[in-house]
Amino acid sequence: MIQIVTIILIVMGGMGYYVVFDCMEFIRRRDRLTIHTRLVVIATIFCIISGAVMLGLAEHGQLSVLDAFFQSITARTAGFNTINISDLQTL
C-alpha cells in the first residue's frame, strides 16, 4: 500500500501542478485536455510502462510487477529503492 501511494505522489509531482489541475478539470467538467497535458500524460505513461517492461524482462521475471513499476517510476524522479539495486542483472 505504501508503494502505491508513493507511486501516485511521485507521478503527480512529476507531471506538475498545471497538468494535474487540467486532468482534474477534465474529470469534473469533461472539458478537452490541452495539447500540453495530453503530451505530458502520454509521455509519462509511455516512460513508466516501457521502463517497467524492460526492467521486468531484464530480470527474467524475478521482480514482481509492482516492484518493476516502482523502480521504473522512482529511477526517473525520486530515487527510492524497494529492492537491492546491486542484485539486479547487468546487461
CSV table of N, CA, C and O in Angstrom, one decimal:
chain,number,residue,atom,x,y,z
A,1,MET,N,0.8,-1.2,0.0
A,1,MET,CA,0.0,0.0,0.0
A,1,MET,C,0.9,1.3,0.0
A,1,MET,O,0.5,2.2,-0.7
A,2,ILE,N,2.0,1.2,0.7
A,2,ILE,CA,2.9,2.4,0.8
A,2,ILE,C,3.5,2.6,-0.6
A,2,ILE,O,3.6,3.8,-1.0
A,3,GLN,N,3.8,1.6,-1.3
A,3,GLN,CA,4.4,1.7,-2.6
A,3,GLN,C,3.4,2.4,-3.6
A,3,GLN,O,3.8,3.3,-4.4
A,4,ILE,N,2.1,2.0,-3.5
A,4,ILE,CA,1.1,2.5,-4.4
A,4,ILE,C,0.9,4.0,-4.1
A,4,ILE,O,0.8,4.8,-5.1
A,5,VAL,N,0.8,4.4,-2.9
A,5,VAL,CA,0.7,5.8,-2.5
A,5,VAL,C,1.9,6.6,-3.0
A,5,VAL,O,1.8,7.7,-3.5
A,6,THR,N,3.1,6.1,-2.8
A,6,THR,CA,4.3,6.7,-3.2
A,6,THR,C,4.3,6.9,-4.7
A,6,THR,O,4.7,7.9,-5.2
A,7,ILE,N,3.9,5.9,-5.4
A,7,ILE,CA,3.9,5.9,-6.9
A,7,ILE,C,2.9,7.1,-7.3
A,7,ILE,O,3.3,7.9,-8.2
A,8,ILE,N,1.8,7.1,-6.8
A,8,ILE,CA,0.8,8.2,-7.1
A,8,ILE,C,1.4,9.6,-6.9
A,8,ILE,O,1.3,10.4,-7.7
A,9,LEU,N,2.0,9.7,-5.7
A,9,LEU,CA,2.5,11.1,-5.4
A,9,LEU,C,3.7,11.4,-6.3
A,9,LEU,O,3.8,12.6,-6.7
A,10,ILE,N,4.5,10.5,-6.6
A,10,ILE,CA,5.7,10.8,-7.5
A,10,ILE,C,5.2,11.1,-8.9
A,10,ILE,O,5.7,12.1,-9.5
A,11,VAL,N,4.3,10.4,-9.4
A,11,VAL,CA,3.8,10.6,-10.8
A,11,VAL,C,3.1,12.0,-10.8
A,11,VAL,O,3.3,12.8,-11.7
A,12,MET,N,2.2,12.3,-9.8
A,12,MET,CA,1.6,13.6,-9.8
A,12,MET,C,2.5,14.7,-9.7
A,12,MET,O,2.4,15.8,-10.4
A,13,GLY,N,3.5,14.6,-8.9
A,13,GLY,CA,4.5,15.6,-8.7
A,13,GLY,C,5.4,15.8,-9.9
A,13,GLY,O,5.8,16.9,-10.3
A,14,GLY,N,5.7,14.7,-10.6
A,14,GLY,CA,6.5,14.7,-11.8
A,14,GLY,C,5.8,15.4,-13.0
A,14,GLY,O,6.4,16.0,-13.8
A,15,MET,N,4.5,15.2,-13.0
A,15,MET,CA,3.7,15.8,-14.1
A,15,MET,C,3.5,17.3,-13.9
A,15,MET,O,3.4,18.0,-14.9
A,16,GLY,N,3.4,17.7,-12.7
A,16,GLY,CA,3.3,19.2,-12.4
A,16,GLY,C,1.9,19.6,-12.1
A,16,GLY,O,0.9,18.9,-12.4
A,17,TYR,N,1.8,20.8,-11.5
A,17,TYR,CA,0.6,21.3,-11.0
A,17,TYR,C,-0.4,21.5,-12.1
A,17,TYR,O,-1.6,21.2,-12.0
A,18,TYR,N,0.0,22.2,-13.2
A,18,TYR,CA,-0.9,22.5,-14.3
A,18,TYR,C,-1.5,21.3,-14.9
A,18,TYR,O,-2.7,21.3,-15.2
A,19,VAL,N,-0.7,20.2,-15.1
A,19,VAL,CA,-1.2,19.0,-15.8
A,19,VAL,C,-2.2,18.3,-14.8
A,19,VAL,O,-3.3,17.9,-15.3
A,20,VAL,N,-1.9,18.2,-13.5
A,20,VAL,CA,-2.8,17.6,-12.6
A,20,VAL,C,-4.1,18.4,-12.5
A,20,VAL,O,-5.2,17.8,-12.5
A,21,PHE,N,-4.0,19.7,-12.4
A,21,PHE,CA,-5.2,20.6,-12.4
A,21,PHE,C,-6.0,20.4,-13.6
A,21,PHE,O,-7.3,20.3,-13.6
A,22,ASP,N,-5.4,20.4,-14.8
A,22,ASP,CA,-6.1,20.2,-16.1
A,22,ASP,C,-6.8,18.8,-16.1
A,22,ASP,O,-8.0,18.7,-16.6
A,23,CYS,N,-6.2,17.8,-15.6
A,23,CYS,CA,-6.8,16.4,-15.5
A,23,CYS,C,-8.0,16.4,-14.6
A,23,CYS,O,-9.0,15.8,-14.9
A,24,MET,N,-7.9,17.1,-13.5
A,24,MET,CA,-9.0,17.2,-12.5
A,24,MET,C,-10.2,17.9,-13.1
A,24,MET,O,-11.3,17.5,-12.9
A,25,GLU,N,-9.9,19.0,-13.9
A,25,GLU,CA,-11.0,19.7,-14.5
A,25,GLU,C,-11.6,18.8,-15.6
A,25,GLU,O,-12.8,18.9,-15.8
A,26,PHE,N,-10.8,18.0,-16.3
A,26,PHE,CA,-11.4,17.1,-17.3
A,26,PHE,C,-12.3,16.1,-16.7
A,26,PHE,O,-13.4,15.8,-17.2
A,27,ILE,N,-11.9,15.6,-15.5
A,27,ILE,CA,-12.8,14.6,-14.8
A,27,ILE,C,-14.1,15.3,-14.3
A,27,ILE,O,-15.2,14.7,-14.5
A,28,ARG,N,-14.0,16.5,-13.8
A,28,ARG,CA,-15.2,17.2,-13.3
A,28,ARG,C,-16.1,17.7,-14.4
A,28,ARG,O,-17.3,17.5,-14.3
A,29,ARG,N,-15.6,18.4,-15.4
A,29,ARG,CA,-16.4,19.1,-16.4
A,29,ARG,C,-16.4,18.4,-17.8
A,29,ARG,O,-17.1,18.9,-18.7
A,30,ARG,N,-15.6,17.4,-18.0
A,30,ARG,CA,-15.4,16.8,-19.3
A,30,ARG,C,-15.0,17.8,-20.4
A,30,ARG,O,-15.4,17.7,-21.5
A,31,ASP,N,-14.2,18.8,-20.0
A,31,ASP,CA,-13.6,19.7,-20.9
A,31,ASP,C,-12.5,18.9,-21.7
A,31,ASP,O,-12.0,17.9,-21.2
A,32,ARG,N,-12.1,19.5,-22.8
A,32,ARG,CA,-11.0,18.9,-23.5
A,32,ARG,C,-9.7,19.2,-22.8
A,32,ARG,O,-9.5,20.2,-22.2
A,33,LEU,N,-8.8,18.2,-22.9
A,33,LEU,CA,-7.4,18.4,-22.4
A,33,LEU,C,-6.6,19.3,-23.3
A,33,LEU,O,-6.7,19.1,-24.6
A,34,THR,N,-5.7,20.1,-22.8
A,34,THR,CA,-4.8,20.9,-23.6
A,34,THR,C,-3.8,19.9,-24.3
A,34,THR,O,-3.5,18.8,-23.8
A,35,ILE,N,-3.2,20.4,-25.3
A,35,ILE,CA,-2.1,19.6,-26.0
A,35,ILE,C,-1.0,19.3,-25.1
A,35,ILE,O,-0.4,18.3,-25.1
A,36,HIS,N,-0.6,20.3,-24.2
A,36,HIS,CA,0.5,20.1,-23.3
A,36,HIS,C,0.1,19.0,-22.3
A,36,HIS,O,1.0,18.1,-22.1
A,37,THR,N,-1.1,19.0,-21.8
A,37,THR,CA,-1.5,17.9,-20.8
A,37,THR,C,-1.5,16.6,-21.5
A,37,THR,O,-1.0,15.6,-21.0
A,38,ARG,N,-2.0,16.5,-22.7
A,38,ARG,CA,-2.0,15.2,-23.5
A,38,ARG,C,-0.6,14.7,-23.7
A,38,ARG,O,-0.4,13.5,-23.5
A,39,LEU,N,0.3,15.6,-24.1
A,39,LEU,CA,1.7,15.2,-24.4
A,39,LEU,C,2.3,14.7,-23.1
A,39,LEU,O,3.0,13.7,-23.1
A,40,VAL,N,2.2,15.4,-22.0
A,40,VAL,CA,2.8,15.0,-20.7
A,40,VAL,C,2.2,13.7,-20.2
A,40,VAL,O,3.0,12.8,-19.8
A,41,VAL,N,0.9,13.5,-20.3
A,41,VAL,CA,0.3,12.3,-19.8
A,41,VAL,C,0.8,11.1,-20.7
A,41,VAL,O,1.1,10.0,-20.2
A,42,ILE,N,0.8,11.2,-22.0
A,42,ILE,CA,1.2,10.2,-22.9
A,42,ILE,C,2.6,9.8,-22.7
A,42,ILE,O,3.0,8.6,-22.6
A,43,ALA,N,3.5,10.8,-22.6
A,43,ALA,CA,4.9,10.6,-22.4
A,43,ALA,C,5.2,9.9,-21.0
A,43,ALA,O,6.0,9.0,-20.9
A,44,THR,N,4.5,10.4,-20.0
A,44,THR,CA,4.6,9.8,-18.7
A,44,THR,C,4.2,8.3,-18.7
A,44,THR,O,5.0,7.4,-18.2
A,45,ILE,N,3.1,8.0,-19.3
A,45,ILE,CA,2.6,6.6,-19.3
A,45,ILE,C,3.6,5.8,-20.1
A,45,ILE,O,3.9,4.6,-19.7
A,46,PHE,N,4.0,6.3,-21.3
A,46,PHE,CA,5.0,5.5,-22.1
A,46,PHE,C,6.3,5.2,-21.3
A,46,PHE,O,6.8,4.1,-21.3
A,47,CYS,N,6.8,6.2,-20.7
A,47,CYS,CA,8.1,6.0,-19.9
A,47,CYS,C,7.9,5.1,-18.8
A,47,CYS,O,8.8,4.2,-18.5
A,48,ILE,N,6.8,5.1,-18.1
A,48,ILE,CA,6.6,4.2,-16.9
A,48,ILE,C,6.4,2.8,-17.4
A,48,ILE,O,7.1,1.9,-16.9
A,49,ILE,N,5.6,2.6,-18.4
A,49,ILE,CA,5.3,1.2,-18.9
A,49,ILE,C,6.5,0.6,-19.5
A,49,ILE,O,6.9,-0.5,-19.3
A,50,SER,N,7.2,1.4,-20.4
A,50,SER,CA,8.3,0.8,-21.1
A,50,SER,C,9.5,0.5,-20.1
A,50,SER,O,10.2,-0.5,-20.3
A,51,GLY,N,9.7,1.4,-19.2
A,51,GLY,CA,10.7,1.1,-18.2
A,51,GLY,C,10.4,-0.1,-17.3
A,51,GLY,O,11.3,-0.9,-17.0
A,52,ALA,N,9.2,-0.3,-16.9
A,52,ALA,CA,8.8,-1.4,-16.1
A,52,ALA,C,8.9,-2.7,-16.9
A,52,ALA,O,9.4,-3.7,-16.4
A,53,VAL,N,8.5,-2.7,-18.2
A,53,VAL,CA,8.6,-3.9,-19.0
A,53,VAL,C,10.1,-4.2,-19.3
A,53,VAL,O,10.4,-5.4,-19.1
A,54,MET,N,10.9,-3.3,-19.6
A,54,MET,CA,12.3,-3.6,-19.8
A,54,MET,C,13.0,-4.1,-18.6
A,54,MET,O,13.8,-5.0,-18.6
A,55,LEU,N,12.7,-3.5,-17.4
A,55,LEU,CA,13.2,-4.0,-16.2
A,55,LEU,C,12.8,-5.4,-15.8
A,55,LEU,O,13.6,-6.2,-15.4
A,56,GLY,N,11.5,-5.6,-16.0
A,56,GLY,CA,11.0,-7.0,-15.8
A,56,GLY,C,11.6,-8.0,-16.7
A,56,GLY,O,11.9,-9.1,-16.3
A,57,LEU,N,11.8,-7.7,-18.0
A,57,LEU,CA,12.4,-8.6,-18.9
A,57,LEU,C,13.9,-8.8,-18.6
A,57,LEU,O,14.4,-9.9,-18.7
A,58,ALA,N,14.6,-7.8,-18.2
A,58,ALA,CA,16.0,-7.9,-17.9
A,58,ALA,C,16.2,-8.7,-16.7
A,58,ALA,O,17.2,-9.4,-16.5
A,59,GLU,N,15.2,-8.7,-15.8
A,59,GLU,CA,15.4,-9.5,-14.6
A,59,GLU,C,14.8,-10.9,-14.7
A,59,GLU,O,14.7,-11.7,-13.7
A,60,HIS,N,14.3,-11.3,-15.9
A,60,HIS,CA,13.8,-12.6,-16.2
A,60,HIS,C,12.7,-13.0,-15.2
A,60,HIS,O,12.6,-14.2,-14.7
A,61,GLY,N,11.8,-12.1,-14.9
A,61,GLY,CA,10.6,-12.4,-14.1
A,61,GLY,C,10.9,-12.5,-12.6
A,61,GLY,O,10.1,-13.0,-11.9
A,62,GLN,N,12.1,-12.1,-12.1
A,62,GLN,CA,12.4,-12.2,-10.7
A,62,GLN,C,11.8,-11.1,-9.9
A,62,GLN,O,11.7,-11.2,-8.7
A,63,LEU,N,11.4,-10.0,-10.5
A,63,LEU,CA,10.7,-8.9,-9.8
A,63,LEU,C,9.2,-9.0,-9.9
A,63,LEU,O,8.7,-9.5,-11.0
A,64,SER,N,8.5,-8.6,-8.9
A,64,SER,CA,7.1,-8.5,-9.0
A,64,SER,C,6.7,-7.4,-9.9
A,64,SER,O,7.5,-6.5,-10.2
A,65,VAL,N,5.5,-7.4,-10.4
A,65,VAL,CA,5.0,-6.3,-11.3
A,65,VAL,C,5.1,-5.0,-10.6
A,65,VAL,O,5.5,-3.9,-11.1
A,66,LEU,N,4.7,-4.9,-9.3
A,66,LEU,CA,4.7,-3.7,-8.5
A,66,LEU,C,6.1,-3.2,-8.3
A,66,LEU,O,6.4,-2.0,-8.4
A,67,ASP,N,7.1,-4.1,-8.0
A,67,ASP,CA,8.5,-3.7,-7.9
A,67,ASP,C,9.0,-3.1,-9.2
A,67,ASP,O,9.8,-2.1,-9.2
A,68,ALA,N,8.7,-3.7,-10.3
A,68,ALA,CA,9.1,-3.2,-11.6
A,68,ALA,C,8.6,-1.8,-11.9
A,68,ALA,O,9.3,-0.9,-12.3
A,69,PHE,N,7.3,-1.6,-11.6
A,69,PHE,CA,6.7,-0.3,-11.8
A,69,PHE,C,7.3,0.7,-10.9
A,69,PHE,O,7.6,1.9,-11.2
A,70,PHE,N,7.5,0.3,-9.6
A,70,PHE,CA,8.0,1.3,-8.6
A,70,PHE,C,9.4,1.7,-9.0
A,70,PHE,O,9.8,2.9,-8.9
A,71,GLN,N,10.3,0.8,-9.4
A,71,GLN,CA,11.6,1.1,-9.8
A,71,GLN,C,11.7,1.9,-11.1
A,71,GLN,O,12.5,2.8,-11.2
A,72,SER,N,10.7,1.7,-12.0
A,72,SER,CA,10.6,2.5,-13.2
A,72,SER,C,10.3,3.9,-12.9
A,72,SER,O,10.8,4.9,-13.5
A,73,ILE,N,9.4,4.1,-12.0
A,73,ILE,CA,9.0,5.5,-11.6
A,73,ILE,C,10.0,6.2,-10.8
A,73,ILE,O,10.3,7.4,-11.1
A,74,THR,N,10.5,5.6,-9.8
A,74,THR,CA,11.4,6.3,-8.9
A,74,THR,C,12.8,6.5,-9.5
A,74,THR,O,13.5,7.4,-9.1
A,75,ALA,N,13.2,5.7,-10.5
A,75,ALA,CA,14.5,6.0,-11.1
A,75,ALA,C,14.5,7.3,-11.9
A,75,ALA,O,15.6,7.9,-12.0
A,76,ARG,N,13.4,7.7,-12.3
A,76,ARG,CA,13.4,9.0,-13.1
A,76,ARG,C,13.3,10.2,-12.2
A,76,ARG,O,13.7,11.3,-12.6
A,77,THR,N,12.7,10.1,-11.0
A,77,THR,CA,12.4,11.3,-10.2
A,77,THR,C,12.9,11.3,-8.8
A,77,THR,O,13.6,12.2,-8.4
A,78,ALA,N,12.6,10.2,-8.0
A,78,ALA,CA,12.7,10.3,-6.6
A,78,ALA,C,14.0,9.5,-6.1
A,78,ALA,O,14.6,10.0,-5.1
A,79,GLY,N,14.3,8.4,-6.7
A,79,GLY,CA,15.5,7.7,-6.3
A,79,GLY,C,15.3,6.8,-5.1
A,79,GLY,O,16.2,6.3,-4.5
A,80,PHE,N,14.0,6.4,-4.8
A,80,PHE,CA,13.8,5.5,-3.7
A,80,PHE,C,14.0,4.1,-4.2
A,80,PHE,O,13.9,3.8,-5.4
A,81,ASN,N,14.3,3.2,-3.3
A,81,ASN,CA,14.5,1.8,-3.7
A,81,ASN,C,13.8,0.9,-2.8
A,81,ASN,O,13.8,1.0,-1.6
A,82,THR,N,13.1,-0.2,-3.3
A,82,THR,CA,12.5,-1.2,-2.5
A,82,THR,C,13.2,-2.5,-2.7
A,82,THR,O,12.8,-3.5,-2.0
A,83,ILE,N,14.1,-2.6,-3.6
A,83,ILE,CA,14.9,-3.8,-3.9
A,83,ILE,C,16.4,-3.4,-3.8
A,83,ILE,O,16.7,-2.2,-4.0
A,84,ASN,N,17.2,-4.3,-3.7
A,84,ASN,CA,18.6,-4.1,-3.6
A,84,ASN,C,19.1,-3.9,-5.1
A,84,ASN,O,19.1,-4.9,-5.9
A,85,ILE,N,19.5,-2.7,-5.4
A,85,ILE,CA,19.9,-2.4,-6.8
A,85,ILE,C,21.2,-3.2,-7.2
A,85,ILE,O,21.3,-3.6,-8.4
A,86,SER,N,22.0,-3.5,-6.3
A,86,SER,CA,23.2,-4.3,-6.6
A,86,SER,C,22.9,-5.7,-7.0
A,86,SER,O,23.8,-6.4,-7.6
A,87,ASP,N,21.7,-6.2,-6.7
A,87,ASP,CA,21.4,-7.6,-7.0
A,87,ASP,C,20.8,-7.7,-8.4
A,87,ASP,O,20.5,-8.8,-8.9
A,88,LEU,N,20.5,-6.5,-9.1
A,88,LEU,CA,20.0,-6.6,-10.4
A,88,LEU,C,21.0,-7.1,-11.5
A,88,LEU,O,22.2,-7.0,-11.3
A,89,GLN,N,20.5,-7.7,-12.5
A,89,GLN,CA,21.3,-8.2,-13.6
A,89,GLN,C,22.0,-7.1,-14.3
A,89,GLN,O,21.5,-6.0,-14.5
A,90,THR,N,23.2,-7.3,-14.8
A,90,THR,CA,23.9,-6.4,-15.6
A,90,THR,C,23.8,-6.8,-17.1
A,90,THR,O,23.8,-8.0,-17.3
A,91,LEU,N,23.6,-5.9,-18.0
A,91,LEU,CA,23.5,-6.3,-19.4
A,91,LEU,C,24.7,-6.1,-20.1
A,91,LEU,O,25.6,-5.3,-19.9
